[in-house]
PDB file of C-alpha atoms and ligand atoms in Angstrom:
ATOM      1  CA  MET A 110      -4.052 -28.430  21.022  1.00 88.00           C
ATOM      2  CA  ALA A 111      -2.878 -29.277  17.855  1.00 95.00           C
ATOM      3  CA  ARG A 112      -4.556 -28.855  14.534  1.00 97.00           C
ATOM      4  CA  ILE A 113      -4.469 -30.852  11.819  1.00 98.00           C
ATOM      5  CA  PHE A 114      -4.747 -30.484   7.994  1.00 98.00           C
ATOM      6  CA  CYS A 115      -4.290 -32.882   5.483  1.00 98.00           C
ATOM      7  CA  VAL A 116      -3.312 -31.383   1.843  1.00 98.00           C
ATOM      8  CA  ALA A 117      -5.023 -34.030  -1.005  1.00 96.00           C
ATOM      9  CA  ASN A 118      -6.399 -33.780  -4.063  1.00 94.00           C
ATOM     10  CA  GLN A 119      -5.877 -37.745  -5.957  1.00 90.00           C
ATOM     11  CA  LYS A 120      -5.307 -36.166  -8.979  1.00 91.00           C
ATOM     12  CA  GLY A 121      -0.669 -35.592  -9.357  1.00 93.00           C
ATOM     13  CA  GLY A 122       0.989 -32.493 -10.293  1.00 95.00           C
ATOM     14  CA  VAL A 123      -1.712 -29.697  -8.715  1.00 95.00           C
ATOM     15  CA  GLY A 124       0.819 -28.545  -6.152  1.00 97.00           C
ATOM     16  CA  LYS A 125       0.030 -30.860  -2.838  1.00 98.00           C
ATOM     17  CA  THR A 126       3.520 -31.410  -1.744  1.00 98.00           C
ATOM     18  CA  THR A 127       4.519 -27.583  -2.666  1.00 98.00           C
ATOM     19  CA  THR A 128       1.626 -26.146  -0.617  1.00 98.00           C
ATOM     20  CA  CYS A 129       2.614 -28.719   2.318  1.00 98.00           C
ATOM     21  CA  VAL A 130       6.415 -27.341   2.483  1.00 98.00           C
ATOM     22  CA  ASN A 131       5.522 -23.850   1.597  1.00 98.00           C
ATOM     23  CA  LEU A 132       2.875 -23.488   3.973  1.00 98.00           C
ATOM     24  CA  ALA A 133       4.755 -25.045   6.938  1.00 98.00           C
ATOM     25  CA  ALA A 134       7.856 -22.837   6.287  1.00 98.00           C
ATOM     26  CA  ALA A 135       5.964 -20.364   5.859  1.00 98.00           C
ATOM     27  CA  LEU A 136       3.541 -20.697   9.817  1.00 98.00           C
ATOM     28  CA  HIS A 137       7.192 -21.654  11.327  1.00 98.00           C
ATOM     29  CA  LEU A 138       8.511 -17.833  10.078  1.00 98.00           C
ATOM     30  CA  ALA A 139       4.923 -16.823  11.878  1.00 98.00           C
ATOM     31  CA  GLY A 140       6.049 -18.448  14.894  1.00 98.00           C
ATOM     32  CA  GLN A 141       4.042 -21.099  15.194  1.00 98.00           C
ATOM     33  CA  ARG A 142       5.107 -24.932  16.298  1.00 98.00           C
ATOM     34  CA  THR A 143       4.972 -27.309  12.574  1.00 98.00           C
ATOM     35  CA  LEU A 144       4.835 -30.437  12.032  1.00 98.00           C
ATOM     36  CA  LEU A 145       5.295 -31.535   8.580  1.00 98.00           C
ATOM     37  CA  VAL A 146       3.887 -35.627   7.647  1.00 98.00           C
ATOM     38  CA  ASP A 147       5.343 -36.537   4.690  1.00 98.00           C
ATOM     39  CA  LEU A 148       2.598 -39.789   3.348  1.00 98.00           C
ATOM     40  CA  ASP A 149       3.361 -40.033  -0.015  1.00 97.00           C
ATOM     41  CA  PRO A 150       5.943 -43.120  -0.908  1.00 97.00           C
ATOM     42  CA  GLN A 151       7.930 -40.006  -3.803  1.00 97.00           C
ATOM     43  CA  GLY A 152       8.769 -37.941  -0.194  1.00 98.00           C
ATOM     44  CA  ASN A 153       9.143 -35.295  -2.002  1.00 98.00           C
ATOM     45  CA  ALA A 154       7.778 -32.941   0.427  1.00 98.00           C
ATOM     46  CA  THR A 155      10.977 -34.775   2.811  1.00 98.00           C
ATOM     47  CA  MET A 156      13.559 -33.844  -0.570  1.00 98.00           C
ATOM     48  CA  GLY A 157      11.708 -30.292  -0.798  1.00 98.00           C
ATOM     49  CA  SER A 158      12.495 -29.824   3.135  1.00 98.00           C
ATOM     50  CA  GLY A 159      15.811 -30.476   2.700  1.00 98.00           C
ATOM     51  CA  VAL A 160      15.962 -33.994   4.318  1.00 98.00           C
ATOM     52  CA  ASP A 161      17.364 -36.993   1.691  1.00 98.00           C
ATOM     53  CA  LYS A 162      15.051 -39.235   2.381  1.00 98.00           C
ATOM     54  CA  ARG A 163      17.727 -41.947   0.915  1.00 97.00           C
ATOM     55  CA  ALA A 164      19.382 -41.485   3.496  1.00 96.00           C
ATOM     56  CA  LEU A 165      16.504 -42.245   6.142  1.00 97.00           C
ATOM     57  CA  GLU A 166      17.164 -44.988   8.890  1.00 95.00           C
ATOM     58  CA  LYS A 167      13.471 -44.655  10.440  1.00 97.00           C
ATOM     59  CA  SER A 168      10.981 -42.790   8.325  1.00 98.00           C
ATOM     60  CA  VAL A 169       6.732 -42.995   8.143  1.00 98.00           C
ATOM     61  CA  TYR A 170       6.779 -46.306   7.336  1.00 97.00           C
ATOM     62  CA  HIS A 171       7.738 -47.599  10.581  1.00 97.00           C
ATOM     63  CA  LEU A 172       5.823 -45.836  12.350  1.00 97.00           C
ATOM     64  CA  LEU A 173       2.482 -46.759  10.931  1.00 97.00           C
ATOM     65  CA  VAL A 174       3.397 -50.356  10.910  1.00 95.00           C
ATOM     66  CA  GLY A 175       4.337 -50.186  14.293  1.00 95.00           C
ATOM     67  CA  LEU A 176       8.530 -50.504  14.523  1.00 96.00           C
ATOM     68  CA  ALA A 177       9.170 -46.933  15.181  1.00 97.00           C
ATOM     69  CA  THR A 178       7.794 -44.300  16.959  1.00 97.00           C
ATOM     70  CA  LEU A 179       7.160 -40.838  16.405  1.00 97.00           C
ATOM     71  CA  GLU A 180      10.346 -39.344  18.290  1.00 97.00           C
ATOM     72  CA  GLU A 181      12.170 -42.084  16.033  1.00 98.00           C
ATOM     73  CA  VAL A 182      11.593 -40.949  13.244  1.00 98.00           C
ATOM     74  CA  ARG A 183      11.692 -37.134  13.141  1.00 98.00           C
ATOM     75  CA  VAL A 184      13.821 -35.623  11.713  1.00 98.00           C
ATOM     76  CA  GLN A 185      14.051 -30.919  11.804  1.00 98.00           C
ATOM     77  CA  SER A 186      13.727 -29.321   8.220  1.00 98.00           C
ATOM     78  CA  GLU A 187      17.028 -27.302   8.252  1.00 97.00           C
ATOM     79  CA  SER A 188      16.609 -25.326   5.874  1.00 98.00           C
ATOM     80  CA  GLY A 189      12.445 -24.486   6.943  1.00 98.00           C
ATOM     81  CA  GLY A 190      12.860 -24.995  10.717  1.00 98.00           C
ATOM     82  CA  TYR A 191       9.519 -26.989  11.424  1.00 98.00           C
ATOM     83  CA  ASP A 192       9.604 -30.619  11.749  1.00 98.00           C
ATOM     84  CA  VAL A 193       8.964 -33.660   9.429  1.00 98.00           C
ATOM     85  CA  LEU A 194       8.064 -37.341   9.557  1.00 98.00           C
ATOM     86  CA  PRO A 195       9.761 -37.466   6.576  1.00 98.00           C
ATOM     87  CA  ALA A 196       8.993 -40.863   4.184  1.00 98.00           C
ATOM     88  CA  ASN A 197      10.171 -42.576   1.299  1.00 98.00           C
ATOM     89  CA  ARG A 198      10.012 -45.648  -1.158  1.00 96.00           C
ATOM     90  CA  ASP A 199       9.413 -47.597   1.711  1.00 96.00           C
ATOM     91  CA  LEU A 200       5.961 -46.379   2.392  1.00 96.00           C
ATOM     92  CA  ALA A 201       4.457 -48.124  -0.524  1.00 95.00           C
ATOM     93  CA  GLY A 202       4.770 -51.081   1.277  1.00 92.00           C
ATOM     94  CA  ALA A 203       2.963 -50.153   3.891  1.00 92.00           C
ATOM     95  CA  GLU A 204      -0.384 -49.948   1.374  1.00 87.00           C
ATOM     96  CA  VAL A 205       0.172 -53.614   1.791  1.00 89.00           C
ATOM     97  CA  GLU A 206       0.662 -54.107   5.288  1.00 93.00           C
ATOM     98  CA  LEU A 207      -1.954 -52.169   6.551  1.00 92.00           C
ATOM     99  CA  VAL A 208      -4.304 -54.289   5.105  1.00 88.00           C
ATOM    100  CA  ASN A 209      -3.239 -57.150   7.777  1.00 89.00           C
ATOM    101  CA  LEU A 210      -3.479 -54.545  10.505  1.00 89.00           C
ATOM    102  CA  ASP A 211      -6.107 -52.994  13.546  1.00 89.00           C
ATOM    103  CA  ASN A 212      -7.366 -50.071  12.949  1.00 92.00           C
ATOM    104  CA  ARG A 213      -5.672 -49.680   9.678  1.00 94.00           C
ATOM    105  CA  GLU A 214      -7.122 -46.803   9.093  1.00 95.00           C
ATOM    106  CA  LYS A 215      -6.526 -44.520  12.557  1.00 96.00           C
ATOM    107  CA  ARG A 216      -2.801 -45.796  12.361  1.00 96.00           C
ATOM    108  CA  LEU A 217      -1.648 -43.003  11.967  1.00 97.00           C
ATOM    109  CA  ARG A 218      -4.048 -40.739  14.550  1.00 96.00           C
ATOM    110  CA  GLU A 219      -2.914 -42.998  16.639  1.00 96.00           C
ATOM    111  CA  ALA A 220       0.783 -41.740  16.295  1.00 96.00           C
ATOM    112  CA  LEU A 221      -0.154 -38.306  16.862  1.00 97.00           C
ATOM    113  CA  LYS A 222      -1.768 -38.752  20.045  1.00 94.00           C
ATOM    114  CA  GLY A 223       0.651 -37.575  22.662  1.00 91.00           C
ATOM    115  CA  PHE A 224       1.682 -34.491  21.103  1.00 95.00           C
ATOM    116  CA  ASP A 225      -1.149 -32.411  20.642  1.00 90.00           C
ATOM    117  CA  ALA A 226       1.171 -29.863  23.195  1.00 95.00           C
ATOM    118  CA  GLU A 227       4.055 -29.599  20.691  1.00 97.00           C
ATOM    119  CA  TYR A 228       2.815 -28.342  17.794  1.00 98.00           C
ATOM    120  CA  ASP A 229       0.329 -25.574  16.469  1.00 97.00           C
ATOM    121  CA  PHE A 230       0.427 -27.244  12.779  1.00 98.00           C
ATOM    122  CA  VAL A 231       0.362 -30.750  11.533  1.00 98.00           C
ATOM    123  CA  LEU A 232      -0.022 -31.079   7.938  1.00 98.00           C
ATOM    124  CA  ILE A 233       0.094 -34.259   5.569  1.00 98.00           C
ATOM    125  CA  ASP A 234       1.019 -34.434   2.732  1.00 98.00           C
ATOM    126  CA  CYS A 235      -0.938 -37.122   0.359  1.00 97.00           C
ATOM    127  CA  PRO A 236       0.215 -39.068  -1.917  1.00 96.00           C
ATOM    128  CA  PRO A 237      -1.775 -38.846  -5.177  1.00 94.00           C
ATOM    129  CA  SER A 238      -4.874 -41.168  -5.142  1.00 89.00           C
ATOM    130  CA  LEU A 239      -7.148 -42.142  -2.646  1.00 86.00           C
ATOM    131  CA  SER A 240      -5.367 -45.045  -0.754  1.00 91.00           C
ATOM    132  CA  MET A 241      -5.030 -46.166   2.806  1.00 94.00           C
ATOM    133  CA  LEU A 242      -2.210 -44.123   2.952  1.00 96.00           C
ATOM    134  CA  THR A 243      -4.632 -41.162   1.957  1.00 95.00           C
ATOM    135  CA  LEU A 244      -7.212 -42.733   4.399  1.00 95.00           C
ATOM    136  CA  ASN A 245      -4.853 -42.627   7.215  1.00 97.00           C
ATOM    137  CA  GLY A 246      -4.353 -38.945   6.494  1.00 97.00           C
ATOM    138  CA  LEU A 247      -8.089 -38.133   6.638  1.00 97.00           C
ATOM    139  CA  CYS A 248      -8.964 -40.482   9.372  1.00 97.00           C
ATOM    140  CA  GLY A 249      -6.607 -38.470  11.540  1.00 96.00           C
ATOM    141  CA  ALA A 250      -7.268 -34.870  10.789  1.00 97.00           C
ATOM    142  CA  HIS A 251      -9.702 -31.566  11.480  1.00 97.00           C
ATOM    143  CA  GLY A 252      -9.598 -30.349   8.190  1.00 97.00           C
ATOM    144  CA  VAL A 253      -8.729 -31.253   4.757  1.00 98.00           C
ATOM    145  CA  ILE A 254      -7.220 -28.501   2.831  1.00 98.00           C
ATOM    146  CA  ILE A 255      -7.432 -28.266  -1.616  1.00 97.00           C
ATOM    147  CA  PRO A 256      -4.988 -26.686  -3.292  1.00 97.00           C
ATOM    148  CA  MET A 257      -6.384 -26.896  -7.430  1.00 95.00           C
ATOM    149  CA  GLN A 258      -5.366 -25.540 -10.782  1.00 95.00           C
ATOM    150  CA  CYS A 259      -8.064 -22.856 -12.109  1.00 94.00           C
ATOM    151  CA  GLU A 260      -9.064 -25.783 -15.269  1.00 90.00           C
ATOM    152  CA  TYR A 261     -11.793 -26.433 -16.701  1.00 82.00           C
ATOM    153  CA  TYR A 262     -11.774 -30.115 -15.559  1.00 81.00           C
ATOM    154  CA  ALA A 263     -10.803 -29.027 -12.863  1.00 78.00           C
ATOM    155  CA  LEU A 264     -14.606 -29.472 -10.661  1.00 80.00           C
ATOM    156  CA  GLU A 265     -14.611 -33.239 -12.093  1.00 81.00           C
ATOM    157  CA  GLY A 266     -12.218 -34.904 -10.125  1.00 80.00           C
ATOM    158  CA  LEU A 267     -13.708 -32.789  -6.974  1.00 87.00           C
ATOM    159  CA  SER A 268     -16.623 -34.297  -7.039  1.00 87.00           C
ATOM    160  CA  ASP A 269     -14.563 -37.853  -6.070  1.00 87.00           C
ATOM    161  CA  LEU A 270     -12.054 -36.191  -3.401  1.00 90.00           C
ATOM    162  CA  VAL A 271     -15.474 -34.600  -1.342  1.00 92.00           C
ATOM    163  CA  ASN A 272     -17.354 -37.611  -1.483  1.00 93.00           C
ATOM    164  CA  THR A 273     -14.512 -39.817  -0.109  1.00 92.00           C
ATOM    165  CA  ILE A 274     -14.434 -36.708   2.535  1.00 95.00           C
ATOM    166  CA  LYS A 275     -17.981 -37.103   3.045  1.00 96.00           C
ATOM    167  CA  LYS A 276     -17.860 -41.134   3.350  1.00 95.00           C
ATOM    168  CA  VAL A 277     -14.340 -40.555   5.655  1.00 96.00           C
ATOM    169  CA  HIS A 278     -16.919 -37.939   8.163  1.00 96.00           C
ATOM    170  CA  ALA A 279     -19.761 -40.303   8.137  1.00 96.00           C
ATOM    171  CA  ASN A 280     -17.768 -43.407   9.237  1.00 95.00           C
ATOM    172  CA  LEU A 281     -14.073 -42.591  10.240  1.00 95.00           C
ATOM    173  CA  ASN A 282     -13.410 -39.562  11.324  1.00 97.00           C
ATOM    174  CA  ARG A 283     -16.782 -36.588  12.297  1.00 97.00           C
ATOM    175  CA  ASP A 284     -13.945 -34.572  13.316  1.00 95.00           C
ATOM    176  CA  LEU A 285     -13.194 -34.129   9.242  1.00 97.00           C
ATOM    177  CA  LYS A 286     -14.019 -30.899   7.235  1.00 95.00           C
ATOM    178  CA  ILE A 287     -13.140 -29.118   4.242  1.00 96.00           C
ATOM    179  CA  ILE A 288     -11.422 -26.268   5.571  1.00 96.00           C
ATOM    180  CA  GLY A 289     -10.781 -24.934   1.761  1.00 96.00           C
ATOM    181  CA  LEU A 290     -10.145 -24.366  -1.802  1.00 97.00           C
ATOM    182  CA  LEU A 291      -6.583 -23.486  -2.621  1.00 98.00           C
ATOM    183  CA  ARG A 292      -6.316 -21.469  -5.904  1.00 98.00           C
ATOM    184  CA  VAL A 293      -2.802 -22.793  -6.941  1.00 98.00           C
ATOM    185  CA  MET A 294      -0.257 -22.173 -10.452  1.00 98.00           C
ATOM    186  CA  PHE A 295      -2.716 -19.200 -11.446  1.00 98.00           C
ATOM    187  CA  ASP A 296      -2.009 -17.432 -14.733  1.00 96.00           C
ATOM    188  CA  PRO A 297      -4.392 -14.501 -14.055  1.00 90.00           C
ATOM    189  CA  ARG A 298      -3.216 -13.807 -17.900  1.00 93.00           C
ATOM    190  CA  MET A 299      -5.623 -16.220 -18.981  1.00 93.00           C
ATOM    191  CA  THR A 300      -9.450 -15.656 -19.277  1.00 94.00           C
ATOM    192  CA  LEU A 301     -10.384 -19.717 -18.759  1.00 93.00           C
ATOM    193  CA  GLN A 302      -8.916 -19.541 -15.510  1.00 95.00           C
ATOM    194  CA  GLN A 303     -10.574 -16.444 -14.245  1.00 95.00           C
ATOM    195  CA  GLN A 304     -13.407 -17.624 -15.177  1.00 94.00           C
ATOM    196  CA  VAL A 305     -13.017 -21.329 -13.445  1.00 93.00           C
ATOM    197  CA  SER A 306     -11.667 -18.994 -10.293  1.00 95.00           C
ATOM    198  CA  ALA A 307     -15.342 -17.277 -10.529  1.00 94.00           C
ATOM    199  CA  GLN A 308     -17.168 -20.175 -10.143  1.00 91.00           C
ATOM    200  CA  LEU A 309     -15.303 -21.946  -7.828  1.00 92.00           C
ATOM    201  CA  GLU A 310     -16.212 -18.685  -5.831  1.00 94.00           C
ATOM    202  CA  SER A 311     -19.532 -18.613  -6.490  1.00 92.00           C
ATOM    203  CA  HIS A 312     -19.895 -22.729  -5.646  1.00 89.00           C
ATOM    204  CA  PHE A 313     -18.557 -22.813  -2.479  1.00 92.00           C
ATOM    205  CA  GLY A 314     -18.432 -18.974  -1.178  1.00 94.00           C
ATOM    206  CA  ASP A 315     -16.359 -18.728   1.794  1.00 93.00           C
ATOM    207  CA  LYS A 316     -14.519 -22.387   1.569  1.00 95.00           C
ATOM    208  CA  VAL A 317     -12.392 -20.612  -1.244  1.00 97.00           C
ATOM    209  CA  PHE A 318      -9.115 -19.040   0.828  1.00 98.00           C
ATOM    210  CA  ARG A 319      -7.855 -15.440  -0.014  1.00 97.00           C
ATOM    211  CA  ALA A 320      -4.511 -16.032  -0.931  1.00 98.00           C
ATOM    212  CA  ILE A 321      -4.385 -17.233  -4.449  1.00 98.00           C
ATOM    213  CA  VAL A 322      -1.191 -18.590  -5.530  1.00 98.00           C
ATOM    214  CA  PRO A 323       0.184 -17.974  -8.995  1.00 98.00           C
ATOM    215  CA  ARG A 324       2.567 -19.746 -11.082  1.00 98.00           C
ATOM    216  CA  ASN A 325       5.385 -18.749 -10.046  1.00 98.00           C
ATOM    217  CA  VAL A 326       9.180 -20.476 -11.130  1.00 98.00           C
ATOM    218  CA  ARG A 327      10.755 -19.477  -8.094  1.00 98.00           C
ATOM    219  CA  LEU A 328       8.579 -21.985  -6.255  1.00 98.00           C
ATOM    220  CA  ALA A 329       9.428 -24.457  -9.060  1.00 98.00           C
ATOM    221  CA  GLU A 330      12.779 -24.072  -8.509  1.00 98.00           C
ATOM    222  CA  ALA A 331      13.082 -23.904  -4.803  1.00 98.00           C
ATOM    223  CA  PRO A 332      13.266 -28.294  -4.358  1.00 98.00           C
ATOM    224  CA  SER A 333      16.623 -28.712  -6.195  1.00 97.00           C
ATOM    225  CA  HIS A 334      17.915 -26.698  -3.394  1.00 98.00           C
ATOM    226  CA  GLY A 335      16.634 -28.339  -0.329  1.00 97.00           C
ATOM    227  CA  MET A 336      14.511 -25.059   0.523  1.00 98.00           C
ATOM    228  CA  PRO A 337      11.075 -24.152   0.441  1.00 98.00           C
ATOM    229  CA  GLY A 338      10.226 -21.558  -1.487  1.00 98.00           C
ATOM    230  CA  VAL A 339       8.986 -19.166   1.219  1.00 98.00           C
ATOM    231  CA  VAL A 340      12.676 -19.508   2.308  1.00 98.00           C
ATOM    232  CA  PHE A 341      14.550 -20.095  -1.103  1.00 98.00           C
ATOM    233  CA  ASP A 342      13.853 -16.175  -2.303  1.00 98.00           C
ATOM    234  CA  ARG A 343      11.076 -14.290   0.281  1.00 97.00           C
ATOM    235  CA  GLY A 344      10.224 -11.760  -1.824  1.00 98.00           C
ATOM    236  CA  ALA A 345       9.224 -13.814  -5.091  1.00 98.00           C
ATOM    237  CA  LYS A 346       5.411 -13.836  -5.420  1.00 98.00           C
ATOM    238  CA  GLY A 347       4.559 -16.962  -4.949  1.00 98.00           C
ATOM    239  CA  ALA A 348       6.966 -16.499  -1.371  1.00 98.00           C
ATOM    240  CA  GLN A 349       4.638 -14.233  -0.651  1.00 98.00           C
ATOM    241  CA  ALA A 350       1.334 -16.139  -1.496  1.00 98.00           C
ATOM    242  CA  TYR A 351       1.842 -18.787   0.702  1.00 98.00           C
ATOM    243  CA  MET A 352       2.770 -15.908   3.536  1.00 98.00           C
ATOM    244  CA  ALA A 353      -0.419 -14.715   3.243  1.00 98.00           C
ATOM    245  CA  PHE A 354      -1.615 -18.192   3.006  1.00 98.00           C
ATOM    246  CA  ALA A 355      -0.195 -18.953   6.131  1.00 98.00           C
ATOM    247  CA  ASN A 356      -1.509 -16.023   8.089  1.00 98.00           C
ATOM    248  CA  GLU A 357      -5.510 -16.409   6.285  1.00 98.00           C
ATOM    249  CA  MET A 358      -4.444 -20.311   8.332  1.00 98.00           C
ATOM    250  CA  ILE A 359      -3.968 -19.102  11.665  1.00 97.00           C
ATOM    251  CA  GLN A 360      -6.886 -17.188  11.182  1.00 95.00           C
ATOM    252  CA  ARG A 361      -8.692 -19.637   9.988  1.00 92.00           C
ATOM    253  CA  ILE A 362      -8.492 -21.644  12.710  1.00 90.00           C
ATOM    254  CA  ARG A 363      -9.443 -19.168  15.438  1.00 87.00           C
ATOM    255  CA  THR A 364     -12.536 -19.625  14.035  1.00 83.00           C
ATOM    256  CA  LEU A 365     -12.643 -23.892  14.221  1.00 76.00           C
TER     257      LEU A 365
HETATM  258  P1  ADP B 196       1.671 -32.550  -6.385  1.00 96.83           P
HETATM  259  O1  ADP B 196       2.443 -33.199  -5.413  1.00 96.83           O
HETATM  260  O2  ADP B 196       0.015 -32.161  -6.518  1.00 96.83           O
HETATM  261  O3  ADP B 196       2.404 -34.046  -7.625  1.00 96.83           O
HETATM  262  P2  ADP B 196       3.822 -30.889  -6.426  1.00 96.83           P
HETATM  263  O4  ADP B 196       3.905 -29.327  -5.808  1.00 96.83           O
HETATM  264  O5  ADP B 196       4.952 -31.236  -6.786  1.00 96.83           O
HETATM  265  O6  ADP B 196       2.240 -31.696  -7.135  1.00 96.83           O
HETATM  266  O7  ADP B 196       4.014 -29.761  -7.718  1.00 96.83           O
HETATM  267  C1  ADP B 196       3.986 -30.511  -9.305  1.00 96.83           C
HETATM  268  C2  ADP B 196       5.218 -29.268  -9.992  1.00 96.83           C
HETATM  269  O8  ADP B 196       4.800 -28.090 -10.230  1.00 96.83           O
HETATM  270  C3  ADP B 196       6.493 -29.430  -9.442  1.00 96.83           C
HETATM  271  O9  ADP B 196       7.357 -29.487 -10.069  1.00 96.83           O
HETATM  272  C4  ADP B 196       6.421 -28.333  -9.087  1.00 96.83           C
HETATM  273  O10 ADP B 196       7.443 -27.269  -8.628  1.00 96.83           O
HETATM  274  C5  ADP B 196       5.904 -27.817  -9.115  1.00 96.83           C
HETATM  275  N1  ADP B 196       4.544 -26.318  -8.789  1.00 96.83           N
HETATM  276  C6  ADP B 196       3.720 -26.724  -7.873  1.00 96.83           C
HETATM  277  N2  ADP B 196       3.200 -25.009  -7.416  1.00 96.83           N
HETATM  278  C7  ADP B 196       3.665 -24.177  -8.730  1.00 96.83           C
HETATM  279  C8  ADP B 196       3.911 -23.105  -8.678  1.00 96.83           C
HETATM  280  N3  ADP B 196       2.946 -21.604  -8.041  1.00 96.83           N
HETATM  281  N4  ADP B 196       3.979 -22.253  -9.721  1.00 96.83           N
HETATM  282  C9  ADP B 196       5.233 -22.652 -10.583  1.00 96.83           C
HETATM  283  N5  ADP B 196       5.258 -24.281 -10.435  1.00 96.83           N
HETATM  284  C10 ADP B 196       4.753 -24.965  -9.429  1.00 96.83           C
HETATM  285 MG1   MG B 197       3.529 -33.990  -4.382  1.00 96.83          MG
END
């Protein structure tokens, strides 16, 4: 059965897309059948997977509003090896159109039904908001992966997200749970980051993933080559951290 995870945090620039793309590629390298769903109109996960967002005939937009089937939208990431439901700015229109459709929060969930046997992992890259698109991601998932930087204000933003997840759990999706917090862009030389990291561990316990993704320029360079970092430079520290994270995820789903 496919395990479906949302990578969410309503803040922008915290490493959601980098996490989604690299986890997808690392899972593929570990032999897991993986689908990445780009739910952000910016289409960064699409481009970072080496799929040209400007050349799409059909995208996640068409899937959500019922103008295309999953098979019609699905493409393969040549560089990453996993499948992609790509997105571009068309998806911004879905936000408005969905309001008038039945089951508007559950369109993605419906679209993914029937593909359970084809994948081990489905990863959903959410936009930086708690919008209808993010709600579709949360309603379609079994769990949420929250990437965060170990900064002073990181915990503050977290409570809004946690409250949203609680509401979705109560009203729309009883399966949903927080799988874990992933520390990203970590700089061990900064005392503040170490302190926040330790705080996270004492507060959230084993909800904090053991893998820690360091700040690593190779991860930031990879998208301009249309490649996940774990493929672009496998030996880099950032790539190795995402490989370790993928293995941790594979272990975790056994206990879910
Ligand atoms: P989000 O999807 O949350 O907006 P991104 O994954 O796009 O965040 O990351 C924001 C920026 O930070 C991007 O330019 C990305 O390349 C860079 N970045 C992300 N993770 C790392 C990292 N571990 N080391 C260095 N740069 C990173
Ligand atoms: Mg993003």
